[in-house]
């Protein structure tokens, strides 16, 4: 079979589109940000947290006007180069575009003020965690051929169960275990319905979501709110500092001083990547999601593989649910997951159904989320309602434009009949 | 002592006796052909042997030992390997990954040892002449090579009994020759083989013994040399079969389809048809021959309005239709029997009666205003099912439940039953059995004799030769030459391979004696 040649016409068109886009964004930076600054203004980026193990380093102070103009120049220059010669890799273009624009925006927004860059990066990792866990749940289920859109509901159940168990037993590790168990139970319900009875997977997932939101809200308003100290006050996991590594400036506070759930997530990403692509289990899982009949004729038990993977996925979602309560605030609020389960699905697609890709895209969503919070503190003059939309707008842009053609596992969402 | 013996195998599906008291033996080193029409129960029998179905009755003996086969794992453990008709390969995985799936070799008990398996694949390749790159992705491989991967999969599991289910259905003639070589090398190394097919010529060519199935029962067995195609076809179908398309000399009249300097891009935007010229007259069959992928598909799509033209003109009875929509083209009297009958020919989940009116449902008498006339549609369905001999329990069952041959008859019934000027039939008999092929061929000739212009596109050279009054050879998006009906296969083959018409040696143009014959 012949390899398809790249179509020169399409190449030319994307080249021009990217070139023009870069220049336009460069001009936006000039008109919106650079021209709004005064010559003497300075922007201070904090590189240390107030309470930190890390070695202190000086903060980054830069002249606002010069920096914004410089970044605009970078954008325009890249755009011009793109129009004239063309850069091979689209990801370079995306990186230049995103970095320059976001930096210019931050430099402008924090003019005459101080902005904790490290704080924002650190909270990006934290806020990415539930999204990443939801995405991992999606990855492992869909790789085995089962769509699970019930992640949101699963996380709500797990969040609530873990806070109640944590408050009653006063042991957060038991609470964490309860969250994993809850995730597994809810996922096995979904698995049972869609694998055994071949219920439509979207409907089953939606049912789980509605059930999750309904039951947890009911329990919350009926029992938890009245007995906060007895049922809804578990405390949270303390932050763990990894010795030596946490002393590195910037990187230390961002990466190596976190709660166990954040570390566990990063570990899970690595483990799941190795399992999926380098072990017999992963090979069978992917085969079952791509061409179950082929796996069946080679003696692989399709149903069993699907059950186990969906249930494992449920445990990831359970861990994600635990993050919301025992991992961050120590109490349960109604529908506190706020769509993170669905954003996780977007991260899964953006990450092309790979654990590492899903985690990277979760970081982008986490970044958008934490940026939004910091900007509210800075009071940049954009209404907070709009800032709150940031993560969701990023989700939509990513899903419509940047993601390109991501190919789902071929048998994703289809029940298997012998 | 036979290596495999099936005794009294019976399997009933709801409403169908798929296998009835079937006895079968396979000797060591033998090629045993299992011949039968689609739906005769060949695949069911083999799926029972491979453990995918459980028989209601009967027993299986391997090397004179009675065995229970509960699932593919049991079959594999007992040395049975199956190459399925629809390949069981994961397209996005490599050859190595597909071969080891379910039987993985690991490093330190945990990690996949791709290198070791690739090495083993290379050894198998060398031993049996099954050349393939272990690191290639399945989706990048042509069908012929994919089939090799399937055979390697079976050999990797050290099978001694190989079942090949319709292995030639998807192959080009050259690939079939390659497969036969491989089969011989397998037999030479002591393997035994069951070869399932409905193609008579192949059976006579390669089998040591033939068992014929019809409607789930063994109707006879034979040894090649003692029977001929005619006899086998009769055993298979259960009545006398006409293997030669009988037709009178054509009486071409006015030009119906006129294509001038046509350029069409394929769906990816690459040029597929490059300046094609073609005329089709009323009352003649023009066959388009060519190796698949030379723009035939895009030509048909352009003619039927499914792909836009880049340039050029298409005239139907003098009317320009190059910008017409598929519906406008249909209303001009063009019938289309599409290449992919399940994707473009039918709505599989719709019942037959609705599929029968897909081109005309919005017109009287099937619709009055916005109301569908269900009674008229049902009457029309019943009438066509009878008239076109569609074998179905009822007109209310979904099209997906019919066999390939009957699905094709539904399409033919719909397209042929309305007034048409031009018939475009693309791969009209692909994957069909003798009875259905005979039927569809005779219907096409009937249409021609009624004065319809017919364009047949097929990758089966024998079909083109059997049907056509003129044969247009397509190569790289152009018609390179148009030959009269009596052209030789050799001549056509050279043109299809890209040899220029002026370079064809005279020896290739000479016609061998004997009637034009069809291959099944």
mmCIF file with all atom_site columns, N, CA, C and O in Angstrom, chain A residues 1 3-5 7 274 277-280 283-284 286-287 290-291 293-300, chain B residues 50 72-73 84 87-90 92-93 97 101-102 104 106 110-112 114 140 153 157 268-269:
data_model
loop_
_atom_site.group_PDB
_atom_site.id
_atom_site.type_symbol
_atom_site.label_atom_id
_atom_site.label_alt_id
_atom_site.label_comp_id
_atom_site.label_asym_id
_atom_site.label_entity_id
_atom_site.label_seq_id
_atom_site.pdbx_PDB_ins_code
_atom_site.Cartn_x
_atom_site.Cartn_y
_atom_site.Cartn_z
_atom_site.occupancy
_atom_site.B_iso_or_equiv
_atom_site.pdbx_formal_charge
_atom_site.auth_seq_id
_atom_site.auth_comp_id
_atom_site.auth_asym_id
_atom_site.auth_atom_id
_atom_site.pdbx_PDB_model_num
ATOM 1   N N  . UNK A 1 1   ? 0.843   -1.205  0.000  1.00 0.00 ? 1   UNK A N  1
ATOM 2   C CA . UNK A 1 1   ? 0.000   0.000   0.000  1.00 0.00 ? 1   UNK A CA 1
ATOM 3   C C  . UNK A 1 1   ? 0.877   1.253   0.000  1.00 0.00 ? 1   UNK A C  1
ATOM 4   O O  . UNK A 1 1   ? 1.885   1.291   0.680  1.00 0.00 ? 1   UNK A O  1
ATOM 5   N N  . UNK A 1 3   ? 2.091   4.907   0.863  1.00 0.00 ? 3   UNK A N  1
ATOM 6   C CA . UNK A 1 3   ? 1.913   5.902   1.922  1.00 0.00 ? 3   UNK A CA 1
ATOM 7   C C  . UNK A 1 3   ? 1.305   7.156   1.292  1.00 0.00 ? 3   UNK A C  1
ATOM 8   O O  . UNK A 1 3   ? 1.708   7.569   0.204  1.00 0.00 ? 3   UNK A O  1
ATOM 9   N N  . UNK A 1 4   ? 0.361   7.761   1.961  1.00 0.00 ? 4   UNK A N  1
ATOM 10  C CA . UNK A 1 4   ? -0.246  8.949   1.375  1.00 0.00 ? 4   UNK A CA 1
ATOM 11  C C  . UNK A 1 4   ? 0.731   10.122  1.456  1.00 0.00 ? 4   UNK A C  1
ATOM 12  O O  . UNK A 1 4   ? 1.322   10.386  2.504  1.00 0.00 ? 4   UNK A O  1
ATOM 13  N N  . UNK A 1 5   ? 0.885   10.774  0.340  1.00 0.00 ? 5   UNK A N  1
ATOM 14  C CA . UNK A 1 5   ? 1.778   11.927  0.313  1.00 0.00 ? 5   UNK A CA 1
ATOM 15  C C  . UNK A 1 5   ? 1.051   13.116  0.915  1.00 0.00 ? 5   UNK A C  1
ATOM 16  O O  . UNK A 1 5   ? -0.158  13.223  0.851  1.00 0.00 ? 5   UNK A O  1
ATOM 17  N N  . UNK A 1 7   ? -0.429  16.614  1.052  1.00 0.00 ? 7   UNK A N  1
ATOM 18  C CA . UNK A 1 7   ? -0.983  17.435  0.000  1.00 0.00 ? 7   UNK A CA 1
ATOM 19  C C  . UNK A 1 7   ? -0.400  18.847  0.086  1.00 0.00 ? 7   UNK A C  1
ATOM 20  O O  . UNK A 1 7   ? -0.563  19.532  1.087  1.00 0.00 ? 7   UNK A O  1
ATOM 21  N N  . UNK A 1 274 ? 3.346   2.264   31.395 1.00 0.00 ? 274 UNK A N  1
ATOM 22  C CA . UNK A 1 274 ? 4.139   1.043   31.218 1.00 0.00 ? 274 UNK A CA 1
ATOM 23  C C  . UNK A 1 274 ? 3.219   -0.164  31.054 1.00 0.00 ? 274 UNK A C  1
ATOM 24  O O  . UNK A 1 274 ? 3.407   -0.995  30.164 1.00 0.00 ? 274 UNK A O  1
ATOM 25  N N  . UNK A 1 277 ? 1.444   -0.221  27.515 1.00 0.00 ? 277 UNK A N  1
ATOM 26  C CA . UNK A 1 277 ? 2.207   -0.384  26.276 1.00 0.00 ? 277 UNK A CA 1
ATOM 27  C C  . UNK A 1 277 ? 3.342   -1.400  26.353 1.00 0.00 ? 277 UNK A C  1
ATOM 28  O O  . UNK A 1 277 ? 3.925   -1.731  25.335 1.00 0.00 ? 277 UNK A O  1
ATOM 29  N N  . UNK A 1 278 ? 3.646   -1.903  27.557 1.00 0.00 ? 278 UNK A N  1
ATOM 30  C CA . UNK A 1 278 ? 4.792   -2.810  27.653 1.00 0.00 ? 278 UNK A CA 1
ATOM 31  C C  . UNK A 1 278 ? 4.497   -4.121  28.350 1.00 0.00 ? 278 UNK A C  1
ATOM 32  O O  . UNK A 1 278 ? 5.426   -4.860  28.661 1.00 0.00 ? 278 UNK A O  1
ATOM 33  N N  . UNK A 1 279 ? 3.244   -4.413  28.649 1.00 0.00 ? 279 UNK A N  1
ATOM 34  C CA . UNK A 1 279 ? 2.967   -5.686  29.311 1.00 0.00 ? 279 UNK A CA 1
ATOM 35  C C  . UNK A 1 279 ? 1.870   -6.448  28.565 1.00 0.00 ? 279 UNK A C  1
ATOM 36  O O  . UNK A 1 279 ? 1.095   -5.853  27.816 1.00 0.00 ? 279 UNK A O  1
ATOM 37  N N  . UNK A 1 280 ? 1.819   -7.767  28.765 1.00 0.00 ? 280 UNK A N  1
ATOM 38  C CA . UNK A 1 280 ? 0.759   -8.564  28.133 1.00 0.00 ? 280 UNK A CA 1
ATOM 39  C C  . UNK A 1 280 ? -0.631  -8.046  28.504 1.00 0.00 ? 280 UNK A C  1
ATOM 40  O O  . UNK A 1 280 ? -1.524  -7.988  27.660 1.00 0.00 ? 280 UNK A O  1
ATOM 41  N N  . UNK A 1 283 ? -1.413  -5.126  26.303 1.00 0.00 ? 283 UNK A N  1
ATOM 42  C CA . UNK A 1 283 ? -1.631  -5.555  24.914 1.00 0.00 ? 283 UNK A CA 1
ATOM 43  C C  . UNK A 1 283 ? -3.039  -6.121  24.770 1.00 0.00 ? 283 UNK A C  1
ATOM 44  O O  . UNK A 1 283 ? -3.767  -5.793  23.838 1.00 0.00 ? 283 UNK A O  1
ATOM 45  N N  . UNK A 1 284 ? -3.429  -6.951  25.740 1.00 0.00 ? 284 UNK A N  1
ATOM 46  C CA . UNK A 1 284 ? -4.768  -7.551  25.675 1.00 0.00 ? 284 UNK A CA 1
ATOM 47  C C  . UNK A 1 284 ? -5.848  -6.494  25.869 1.00 0.00 ? 284 UNK A C  1
ATOM 48  O O  . UNK A 1 284 ? -6.870  -6.513  25.176 1.00 0.00 ? 284 UNK A O  1
ATOM 49  N N  . UNK A 1 286 ? -5.711  -3.331  25.075 1.00 0.00 ? 286 UNK A N  1
ATOM 50  C CA . UNK A 1 286 ? -5.860  -2.534  23.857 1.00 0.00 ? 286 UNK A CA 1
ATOM 51  C C  . UNK A 1 286 ? -6.504  -3.347  22.748 1.00 0.00 ? 286 UNK A C  1
ATOM 52  O O  . UNK A 1 286 ? -7.330  -2.840  21.984 1.00 0.00 ? 286 UNK A O  1
ATOM 53  N N  . UNK A 1 287 ? -6.162  -4.632  22.663 1.00 0.00 ? 287 UNK A N  1
ATOM 54  C CA . UNK A 1 287 ? -6.755  -5.484  21.629 1.00 0.00 ? 287 UNK A CA 1
ATOM 55  C C  . UNK A 1 287 ? -8.264  -5.593  21.833 1.00 0.00 ? 287 UNK A C  1
ATOM 56  O O  . UNK A 1 287 ? -9.043  -5.528  20.882 1.00 0.00 ? 287 UNK A O  1
ATOM 57  N N  . UNK A 1 290 ? -9.865  -2.522  20.588 1.00 0.00 ? 290 UNK A N  1
ATOM 58  C CA . UNK A 1 290 ? -9.760  -2.243  19.158 1.00 0.00 ? 290 UNK A CA 1
ATOM 59  C C  . UNK A 1 290 ? -10.531 -3.263  18.332 1.00 0.00 ? 290 UNK A C  1
ATOM 60  O O  . UNK A 1 290 ? -11.186 -2.920  17.365 1.00 0.00 ? 290 UNK A O  1
ATOM 61  N N  . UNK A 1 291 ? -10.391 -4.518  18.664 1.00 0.00 ? 291 UNK A N  1
ATOM 62  C CA . UNK A 1 291 ? -10.957 -5.584  17.839 1.00 0.00 ? 291 UNK A CA 1
ATOM 63  C C  . UNK A 1 291 ? -11.225 -6.782  18.747 1.00 0.00 ? 291 UNK A C  1
ATOM 64  O O  . UNK A 1 291 ? -10.466 -7.754  18.749 1.00 0.00 ? 291 UNK A O  1
ATOM 65  N N  . UNK A 1 293 ? -13.219 -9.226  18.748 1.00 0.00 ? 293 UNK A N  1
ATOM 66  C CA . UNK A 1 293 ? -13.375 -10.550 18.143 1.00 0.00 ? 293 UNK A CA 1
ATOM 67  C C  . UNK A 1 293 ? -12.002 -11.194 17.912 1.00 0.00 ? 293 UNK A C  1
ATOM 68  O O  . UNK A 1 293 ? -11.820 -12.388 18.142 1.00 0.00 ? 293 UNK A O  1
ATOM 69  N N  . UNK A 1 294 ? -11.050 -10.381 17.458 1.00 0.00 ? 294 UNK A N  1
ATOM 70  C CA . UNK A 1 294 ? -9.705  -10.915 17.231 1.00 0.00 ? 294 UNK A CA 1
ATOM 71  C C  . UNK A 1 294 ? -9.130  -11.438 18.538 1.00 0.00 ? 294 UNK A C  1
ATOM 72  O O  . UNK A 1 294 ? -8.552  -12.525 18.589 1.00 0.00 ? 294 UNK A O  1
ATOM 73  N N  . UNK A 1 295 ? -9.307  -10.681 19.604 1.00 0.00 ? 295 UNK A N  1
ATOM 74  C CA . UNK A 1 295 ? -8.792  -11.117 20.899 1.00 0.00 ? 295 UNK A CA 1
ATOM 75  C C  . UNK A 1 295 ? -9.491  -12.404 21.328 1.00 0.00 ? 295 UNK A C  1
ATOM 76  O O  . UNK A 1 295 ? -8.856  -13.338 21.822 1.00 0.00 ? 295 UNK A O  1
ATOM 77  N N  . UNK A 1 296 ? -10.796 -12.462 21.098 1.00 0.00 ? 296 UNK A N  1
ATOM 78  C CA . UNK A 1 296 ? -11.566 -13.636 21.496 1.00 0.00 ? 296 UNK A CA 1
ATOM 79  C C  . UNK A 1 296 ? -11.070 -14.889 20.779 1.00 0.00 ? 296 UNK A C  1
ATOM 80  O O  . UNK A 1 296 ? -10.894 -15.937 21.385 1.00 0.00 ? 296 UNK A O  1
ATOM 81  N N  . UNK A 1 297 ? -10.812 -14.774 19.466 1.00 0.00 ? 297 UNK A N  1
ATOM 82  C CA . UNK A 1 297 ? -10.375 -15.962 18.721 1.00 0.00 ? 297 UNK A CA 1
ATOM 83  C C  . UNK A 1 297 ? -8.995  -16.416 19.168 1.00 0.00 ? 297 UNK A C  1
ATOM 84  O O  . UNK A 1 297 ? -8.585  -17.516 18.837 1.00 0.00 ? 297 UNK A O  1
ATOM 85  N N  . UNK A 1 298 ? -8.267  -15.570 19.875 1.00 0.00 ? 298 UNK A N  1
ATOM 86  C CA . UNK A 1 298 ? -6.964  -15.995 20.381 1.00 0.00 ? 298 UNK A CA 1
ATOM 87  C C  . UNK A 1 298 ? -7.055  -16.405 21.849 1.00 0.00 ? 298 UNK A C  1
ATOM 88  O O  . UNK A 1 298 ? -6.043  -16.524 22.526 1.00 0.00 ? 298 UNK A O  1
ATOM 89  N N  . UNK A 1 299 ? -8.274  -16.576 22.328 1.00 0.00 ? 299 UNK A N  1
ATOM 90  C CA . UNK A 1 299 ? -8.431  -17.099 23.680 1.00 0.00 ? 299 UNK A CA 1
ATOM 91  C C  . UNK A 1 299 ? -8.389  -16.049 24.776 1.00 0.00 ? 299 UNK A C  1
ATOM 92  O O  . UNK A 1 299 ? -8.285  -16.384 25.945 1.00 0.00 ? 299 UNK A O  1
ATOM 93  N N  . UNK A 1 300 ? -8.455  -14.762 24.413 1.00 0.00 ? 300 UNK A N  1
ATOM 94  C CA . UNK A 1 300 ? -8.497  -13.718 25.440 1.00 0.00 ? 300 UNK A CA 1
ATOM 95  C C  . UNK A 1 300 ? -9.959  -13.544 25.878 1.00 0.00 ? 300 UNK A C  1
ATOM 96  O O  . UNK A 1 300 ? -10.844 -13.438 25.033 1.00 0.00 ? 300 UNK A O  1
ATOM 97  N N  . UNK B 2 50  ? -13.368 -24.921 16.047 1.00 0.00 ? 50  UNK B N  1
ATOM 98  C CA . UNK B 2 50  ? -12.448 -23.983 16.693 1.00 0.00 ? 50  UNK B CA 1
ATOM 99  C C  . UNK B 2 50  ? -12.934 -23.565 18.086 1.00 0.00 ? 50  UNK B C  1
ATOM 100 O O  . UNK B 2 50  ? -12.304 -22.775 18.764 1.00 0.00 ? 50  UNK B O  1
ATOM 101 N N  . UNK B 2 72  ? -11.600 -21.242 21.966 1.00 0.00 ? 72  UNK B N  1
ATOM 102 C CA . UNK B 2 72  ? -10.412 -21.148 21.106 1.00 0.00 ? 72  UNK B CA 1
ATOM 103 C C  . UNK B 2 72  ? -9.148  -21.641 21.809 1.00 0.00 ? 72  UNK B C  1
ATOM 104 O O  . UNK B 2 72  ? -8.296  -22.248 21.165 1.00 0.00 ? 72  UNK B O  1
ATOM 105 N N  . UNK B 2 73  ? -9.043  -21.406 23.123 1.00 0.00 ? 73  UNK B N  1
ATOM 106 C CA . UNK B 2 73  ? -7.849  -21.861 23.834 1.00 0.00 ? 73  UNK B CA 1
ATOM 107 C C  . UNK B 2 73  ? -7.656  -23.359 23.717 1.00 0.00 ? 73  UNK B C  1
ATOM 108 O O  . UNK B 2 73  ? -6.541  -23.833 23.531 1.00 0.00 ? 73  UNK B O  1
ATOM 109 N N  . UNK B 2 84  ? -9.453  -16.760 9.667  1.00 0.00 ? 84  UNK B N  1
ATOM 110 C CA . UNK B 2 84  ? -10.850 -16.388 9.457  1.00 0.00 ? 84  UNK B CA 1
ATOM 111 C C  . UNK B 2 84  ? -11.025 -15.621 8.159  1.00 0.00 ? 84  UNK B C  1
ATOM 112 O O  . UNK B 2 84  ? -10.113 -14.954 7.688  1.00 0.00 ? 84  UNK B O  1
ATOM 113 N N  . UNK B 2 87  ? -10.399 -10.970 8.529  1.00 0.00 ? 87  UNK B N  1
ATOM 114 C CA . UNK B 2 87  ? -9.171  -11.135 9.310  1.00 0.00 ? 87  UNK B CA 1
ATOM 115 C C  . UNK B 2 87  ? -9.345  -10.663 10.732 1.00 0.00 ? 87  UNK B C  1
ATOM 116 O O  . UNK B 2 87  ? -9.959  -9.638  11.004 1.00 0.00 ? 87  UNK B O  1
ATOM 117 N N  . UNK B 2 88  ? -8.773  -11.410 11.631 1.00 0.00 ? 88  UNK B N  1
ATOM 118 C CA . UNK B 2 88  ? -8.850  -11.087 13.052 1.00 0.00 ? 88  UNK B CA 1
ATOM 119 C C  . UNK B 2 88  ? -7.553  -10.392 13.458 1.00 0.00 ? 88  UNK B C  1
ATOM 120 O O  . UNK B 2 88  ? -6.764  -10.923 14.229 1.00 0.00 ? 88  UNK B O  1
ATOM 121 N N  . UNK B 2 89  ? -7.329  -9.234  12.879 1.00 0.00 ? 89  UNK B N  1
ATOM 122 C CA . UNK B 2 89  ? -6.102  -8.492  13.158 1.00 0.00 ? 89  UNK B CA 1
ATOM 123 C C  . UNK B 2 89  ? -6.458  -7.113  13.671 1.00 0.00 ? 89  UNK B C  1
ATOM 124 O O  . UNK B 2 89  ? -7.430  -6.509  13.222 1.00 0.00 ? 89  UNK B O  1
ATOM 125 N N  . UNK B 2 90  ? -5.677  -6.617  14.596 1.00 0.00 ? 90  UNK B N  1
ATOM 126 C CA . UNK B 2 90  ? -5.898  -5.272  15.131 1.00 0.00 ? 90  UNK B CA 1
ATOM 127 C C  . UNK B 2 90  ? -5.114  -4.293  14.255 1.00 0.00 ? 90  UNK B C  1
ATOM 128 O O  . UNK B 2 90  ? -3.889  -4.328  14.249 1.00 0.00 ? 90  UNK B O  1
ATOM 129 N N  . UNK B 2 92  ? -4.282  -1.144  14.297 1.00 0.00 ? 92  UNK B N  1
ATOM 130 C CA . UNK B 2 92  ? -3.351  -0.149  14.822 1.00 0.00 ? 92  UNK B CA 1
ATOM 131 C C  . UNK B 2 92  ? -2.181  -0.792  15.573 1.00 0.00 ? 92  UNK B C  1
ATOM 132 O O  . UNK B 2 92  ? -1.392  -0.088  16.181 1.00 0.00 ? 92  UNK B O  1
ATOM 133 N N  . UNK B 2 93  ? -2.090  -2.105  15.521 1.00 0.00 ? 93  UNK B N  1
ATOM 134 C CA . UNK B 2 93  ? -0.957  -2.760  16.178 1.00 0.00 ? 93  UNK B CA 1
ATOM 135 C C  . UNK B 2 93  ? -0.015  -3.346  15.132 1.00 0.00 ? 93  UNK B C  1
ATOM 136 O O  . UNK B 2 93  ? -0.382  -3.537  13.987 1.00 0.00 ? 93  UNK B O  1
ATOM 137 N N  . UNK B 2 97  ? 2.877   -7.597  17.549 1.00 0.00 ? 97  UNK B N  1
ATOM 138 C CA . UNK B 2 97  ? 1.884   -7.532  18.615 1.00 0.00 ? 97  UNK B CA 1
ATOM 139 C C  . UNK B 2 97  ? 0.681   -8.413  18.301 1.00 0.00 ? 97  UNK B C  1
ATOM 140 O O  . UNK B 2 97  ? 0.153   -9.095  19.168 1.00 0.00 ? 97  UNK B O  1
ATOM 141 N N  . UNK B 2 101 ? -0.411  -11.700 20.626 1.00 0.00 ? 101 UNK B N  1
ATOM 142 C CA . UNK B 2 101 ? -1.597  -11.447 21.447 1.00 0.00 ? 101 UNK B CA 1
ATOM 143 C C  . UNK B 2 101 ? -2.216  -12.744 21.965 1.00 0.00 ? 101 UNK B C  1
ATOM 144 O O  . UNK B 2 101 ? -2.500  -13.651 21.201 1.00 0.00 ? 101 UNK B O  1
ATOM 145 N N  . UNK B 2 102 ? -2.412  -12.810 23.262 1.00 0.00 ? 102 UNK B N  1
ATOM 146 C CA . UNK B 2 102 ? -3.028  -13.990 23.871 1.00 0.00 ? 102 UNK B CA 1
ATOM 147 C C  . UNK B 2 102 ? -2.029  -15.076 24.219 1.00 0.00 ? 102 UNK B C  1
ATOM 148 O O  . UNK B 2 102 ? -2.343  -16.023 24.926 1.00 0.00 ? 102 UNK B O  1
ATOM 149 N N  . UNK B 2 104 ? 1.652   -14.269 24.926 1.00 0.00 ? 104 UNK B N  1
ATOM 150 C CA . UNK B 2 104 ? 2.771   -13.346 24.920 1.00 0.00 ? 104 UNK B CA 1
ATOM 151 C C  . UNK B 2 104 ? 4.032   -13.961 25.510 1.00 0.00 ? 104 UNK B C  1
ATOM 152 O O  . UNK B 2 104 ? 3.980   -14.751 26.447 1.00 0.00 ? 104 UNK B O  1
ATOM 153 N N  . UNK B 2 106 ? 7.420   -12.961 27.536 1.00 0.00 ? 106 UNK B N  1
ATOM 154 C CA . UNK B 2 106 ? 7.785   -11.825 28.377 1.00 0.00 ? 106 UNK B CA 1
ATOM 155 C C  . UNK B 2 106 ? 9.232   -11.886 28.827 1.00 0.00 ? 106 UNK B C  1
ATOM 156 O O  . UNK B 2 106 ? 9.846   -12.946 28.885 1.00 0.00 ? 106 UNK B O  1
ATOM 157 N N  . UNK B 2 110 ? 7.225   -9.956  33.168 1.00 0.00 ? 110 UNK B N  1
ATOM 158 C CA . UNK B 2 110 ? 6.317   -8.815  33.217 1.00 0.00 ? 110 UNK B CA 1
ATOM 159 C C  . UNK B 2 110 ? 6.207   -8.100  31.881 1.00 0.00 ? 110 UNK B C  1
ATOM 160 O O  . UNK B 2 110 ? 5.113   -7.821  31.397 1.00 0.00 ? 110 UNK B O  1
ATOM 161 N N  . UNK B 2 111 ? 7.348   -7.817  31.274 1.00 0.00 ? 111 UNK B N  1
ATOM 162 C CA . UNK B 2 111 ? 7.332   -6.942  30.106 1.00 0.00 ? 111 UNK B CA 1
ATOM 163 C C  . UNK B 2 111 ? 7.330   -7.747  28.810 1.00 0.00 ? 111 UNK B C  1
ATOM 164 O O  . UNK B 2 111 ? 7.948   -8.807  28.712 1.00 0.00 ? 111 UNK B O  1
ATOM 165 N N  . UNK B 2 112 ? 6.616   -7.234  27.817 1.00 0.00 ? 112 UNK B N  1
ATOM 166 C CA . UNK B 2 112 ? 6.529   -7.886  26.520 1.00 0.00 ? 112 UNK B CA 1
ATOM 167 C C  . UNK B 2 112 ? 7.921   -7.985  25.894 1.00 0.00 ? 112 UNK B C  1
ATOM 168 O O  . UNK B 2 112 ? 8.676   -7.014  25.887 1.00 0.00 ? 112 UNK B O  1
ATOM 169 N N  . UNK B 2 114 ? 9.131   -8.086  22.641 1.00 0.00 ? 114 UNK B N  1
ATOM 170 C CA . UNK B 2 114 ? 8.790   -7.944  21.226 1.00 0.00 ? 114 UNK B CA 1
ATOM 171 C C  . UNK B 2 114 ? 9.897   -8.514  20.340 1.00 0.00 ? 114 UNK B C  1
ATOM 172 O O  . UNK B 2 114 ? 9.631   -9.108  19.303 1.00 0.00 ? 114 UNK B O  1
ATOM 173 N N  . UNK B 2 140 ? -1.066  -0.637  7.487  1.00 0.00 ? 140 UNK B N  1
ATOM 174 C CA . UNK B 2 140 ? -0.275  -0.229  6.329  1.00 0.00 ? 140 UNK B CA 1
ATOM 175 C C  . UNK B 2 140 ? -0.042  -1.378  5.350  1.00 0.00 ? 140 UNK B C  1
ATOM 176 O O  . UNK B 2 140 ? 0.603   -1.186  4.316  1.00 0.00 ? 140 UNK B O  1
ATOM 177 N N  . UNK B 2 153 ? 0.301   -16.242 12.574 1.00 0.00 ? 153 UNK B N  1
ATOM 178 C CA . UNK B 2 153 ? -0.315  -16.335 13.897 1.00 0.00 ? 153 UNK B CA 1
ATOM 179 C C  . UNK B 2 153 ? -0.620  -17.785 14.249 1.00 0.00 ? 153 UNK B C  1
ATOM 180 O O  . UNK B 2 153 ? -0.373  -18.242 15.361 1.00 0.00 ? 153 UNK B O  1
ATOM 181 N N  . UNK B 2 157 ? 1.524   -20.562 16.979 1.00 0.00 ? 157 UNK B N  1
ATOM 182 C CA . UNK B 2 157 ? 0.919   -21.371 18.033 1.00 0.00 ? 157 UNK B CA 1
ATOM 183 C C  . UNK B 2 157 ? 1.062   -22.854 17.755 1.00 0.00 ? 157 UNK B C  1
ATOM 184 O O  . UNK B 2 157 ? 0.408   -23.676 18.369 1.00 0.00 ? 157 UNK B O  1
ATOM 185 N N  . UNK B 2 268 ? -9.154  12.011  -0.015 1.00 0.00 ? 268 UNK B N  1
ATOM 186 C CA . UNK B 2 268 ? -8.052  12.683  0.673  1.00 0.00 ? 268 UNK B CA 1
ATOM 187 C C  . UNK B 2 268 ? -7.549  13.894  -0.102 1.00 0.00 ? 268 UNK B C  1
ATOM 188 O O  . UNK B 2 268 ? -6.677  14.607  0.377  1.00 0.00 ? 268 UNK B O  1
ATOM 189 N N  . UNK B 2 269 ? -8.088  14.116  -1.317 1.00 0.00 ? 269 UNK B N  1
ATOM 190 C CA . UNK B 2 269 ? -7.663  15.268  -2.106 1.00 0.00 ? 269 UNK B CA 1
ATOM 191 C C  . UNK B 2 269 ? -6.556  14.959  -3.092 1.00 0.00 ? 269 UNK B C  1
ATOM 192 O O  . UNK B 2 269 ? -6.001  15.855  -3.724 1.00 0.00 ? 269 UNK B O  1
#
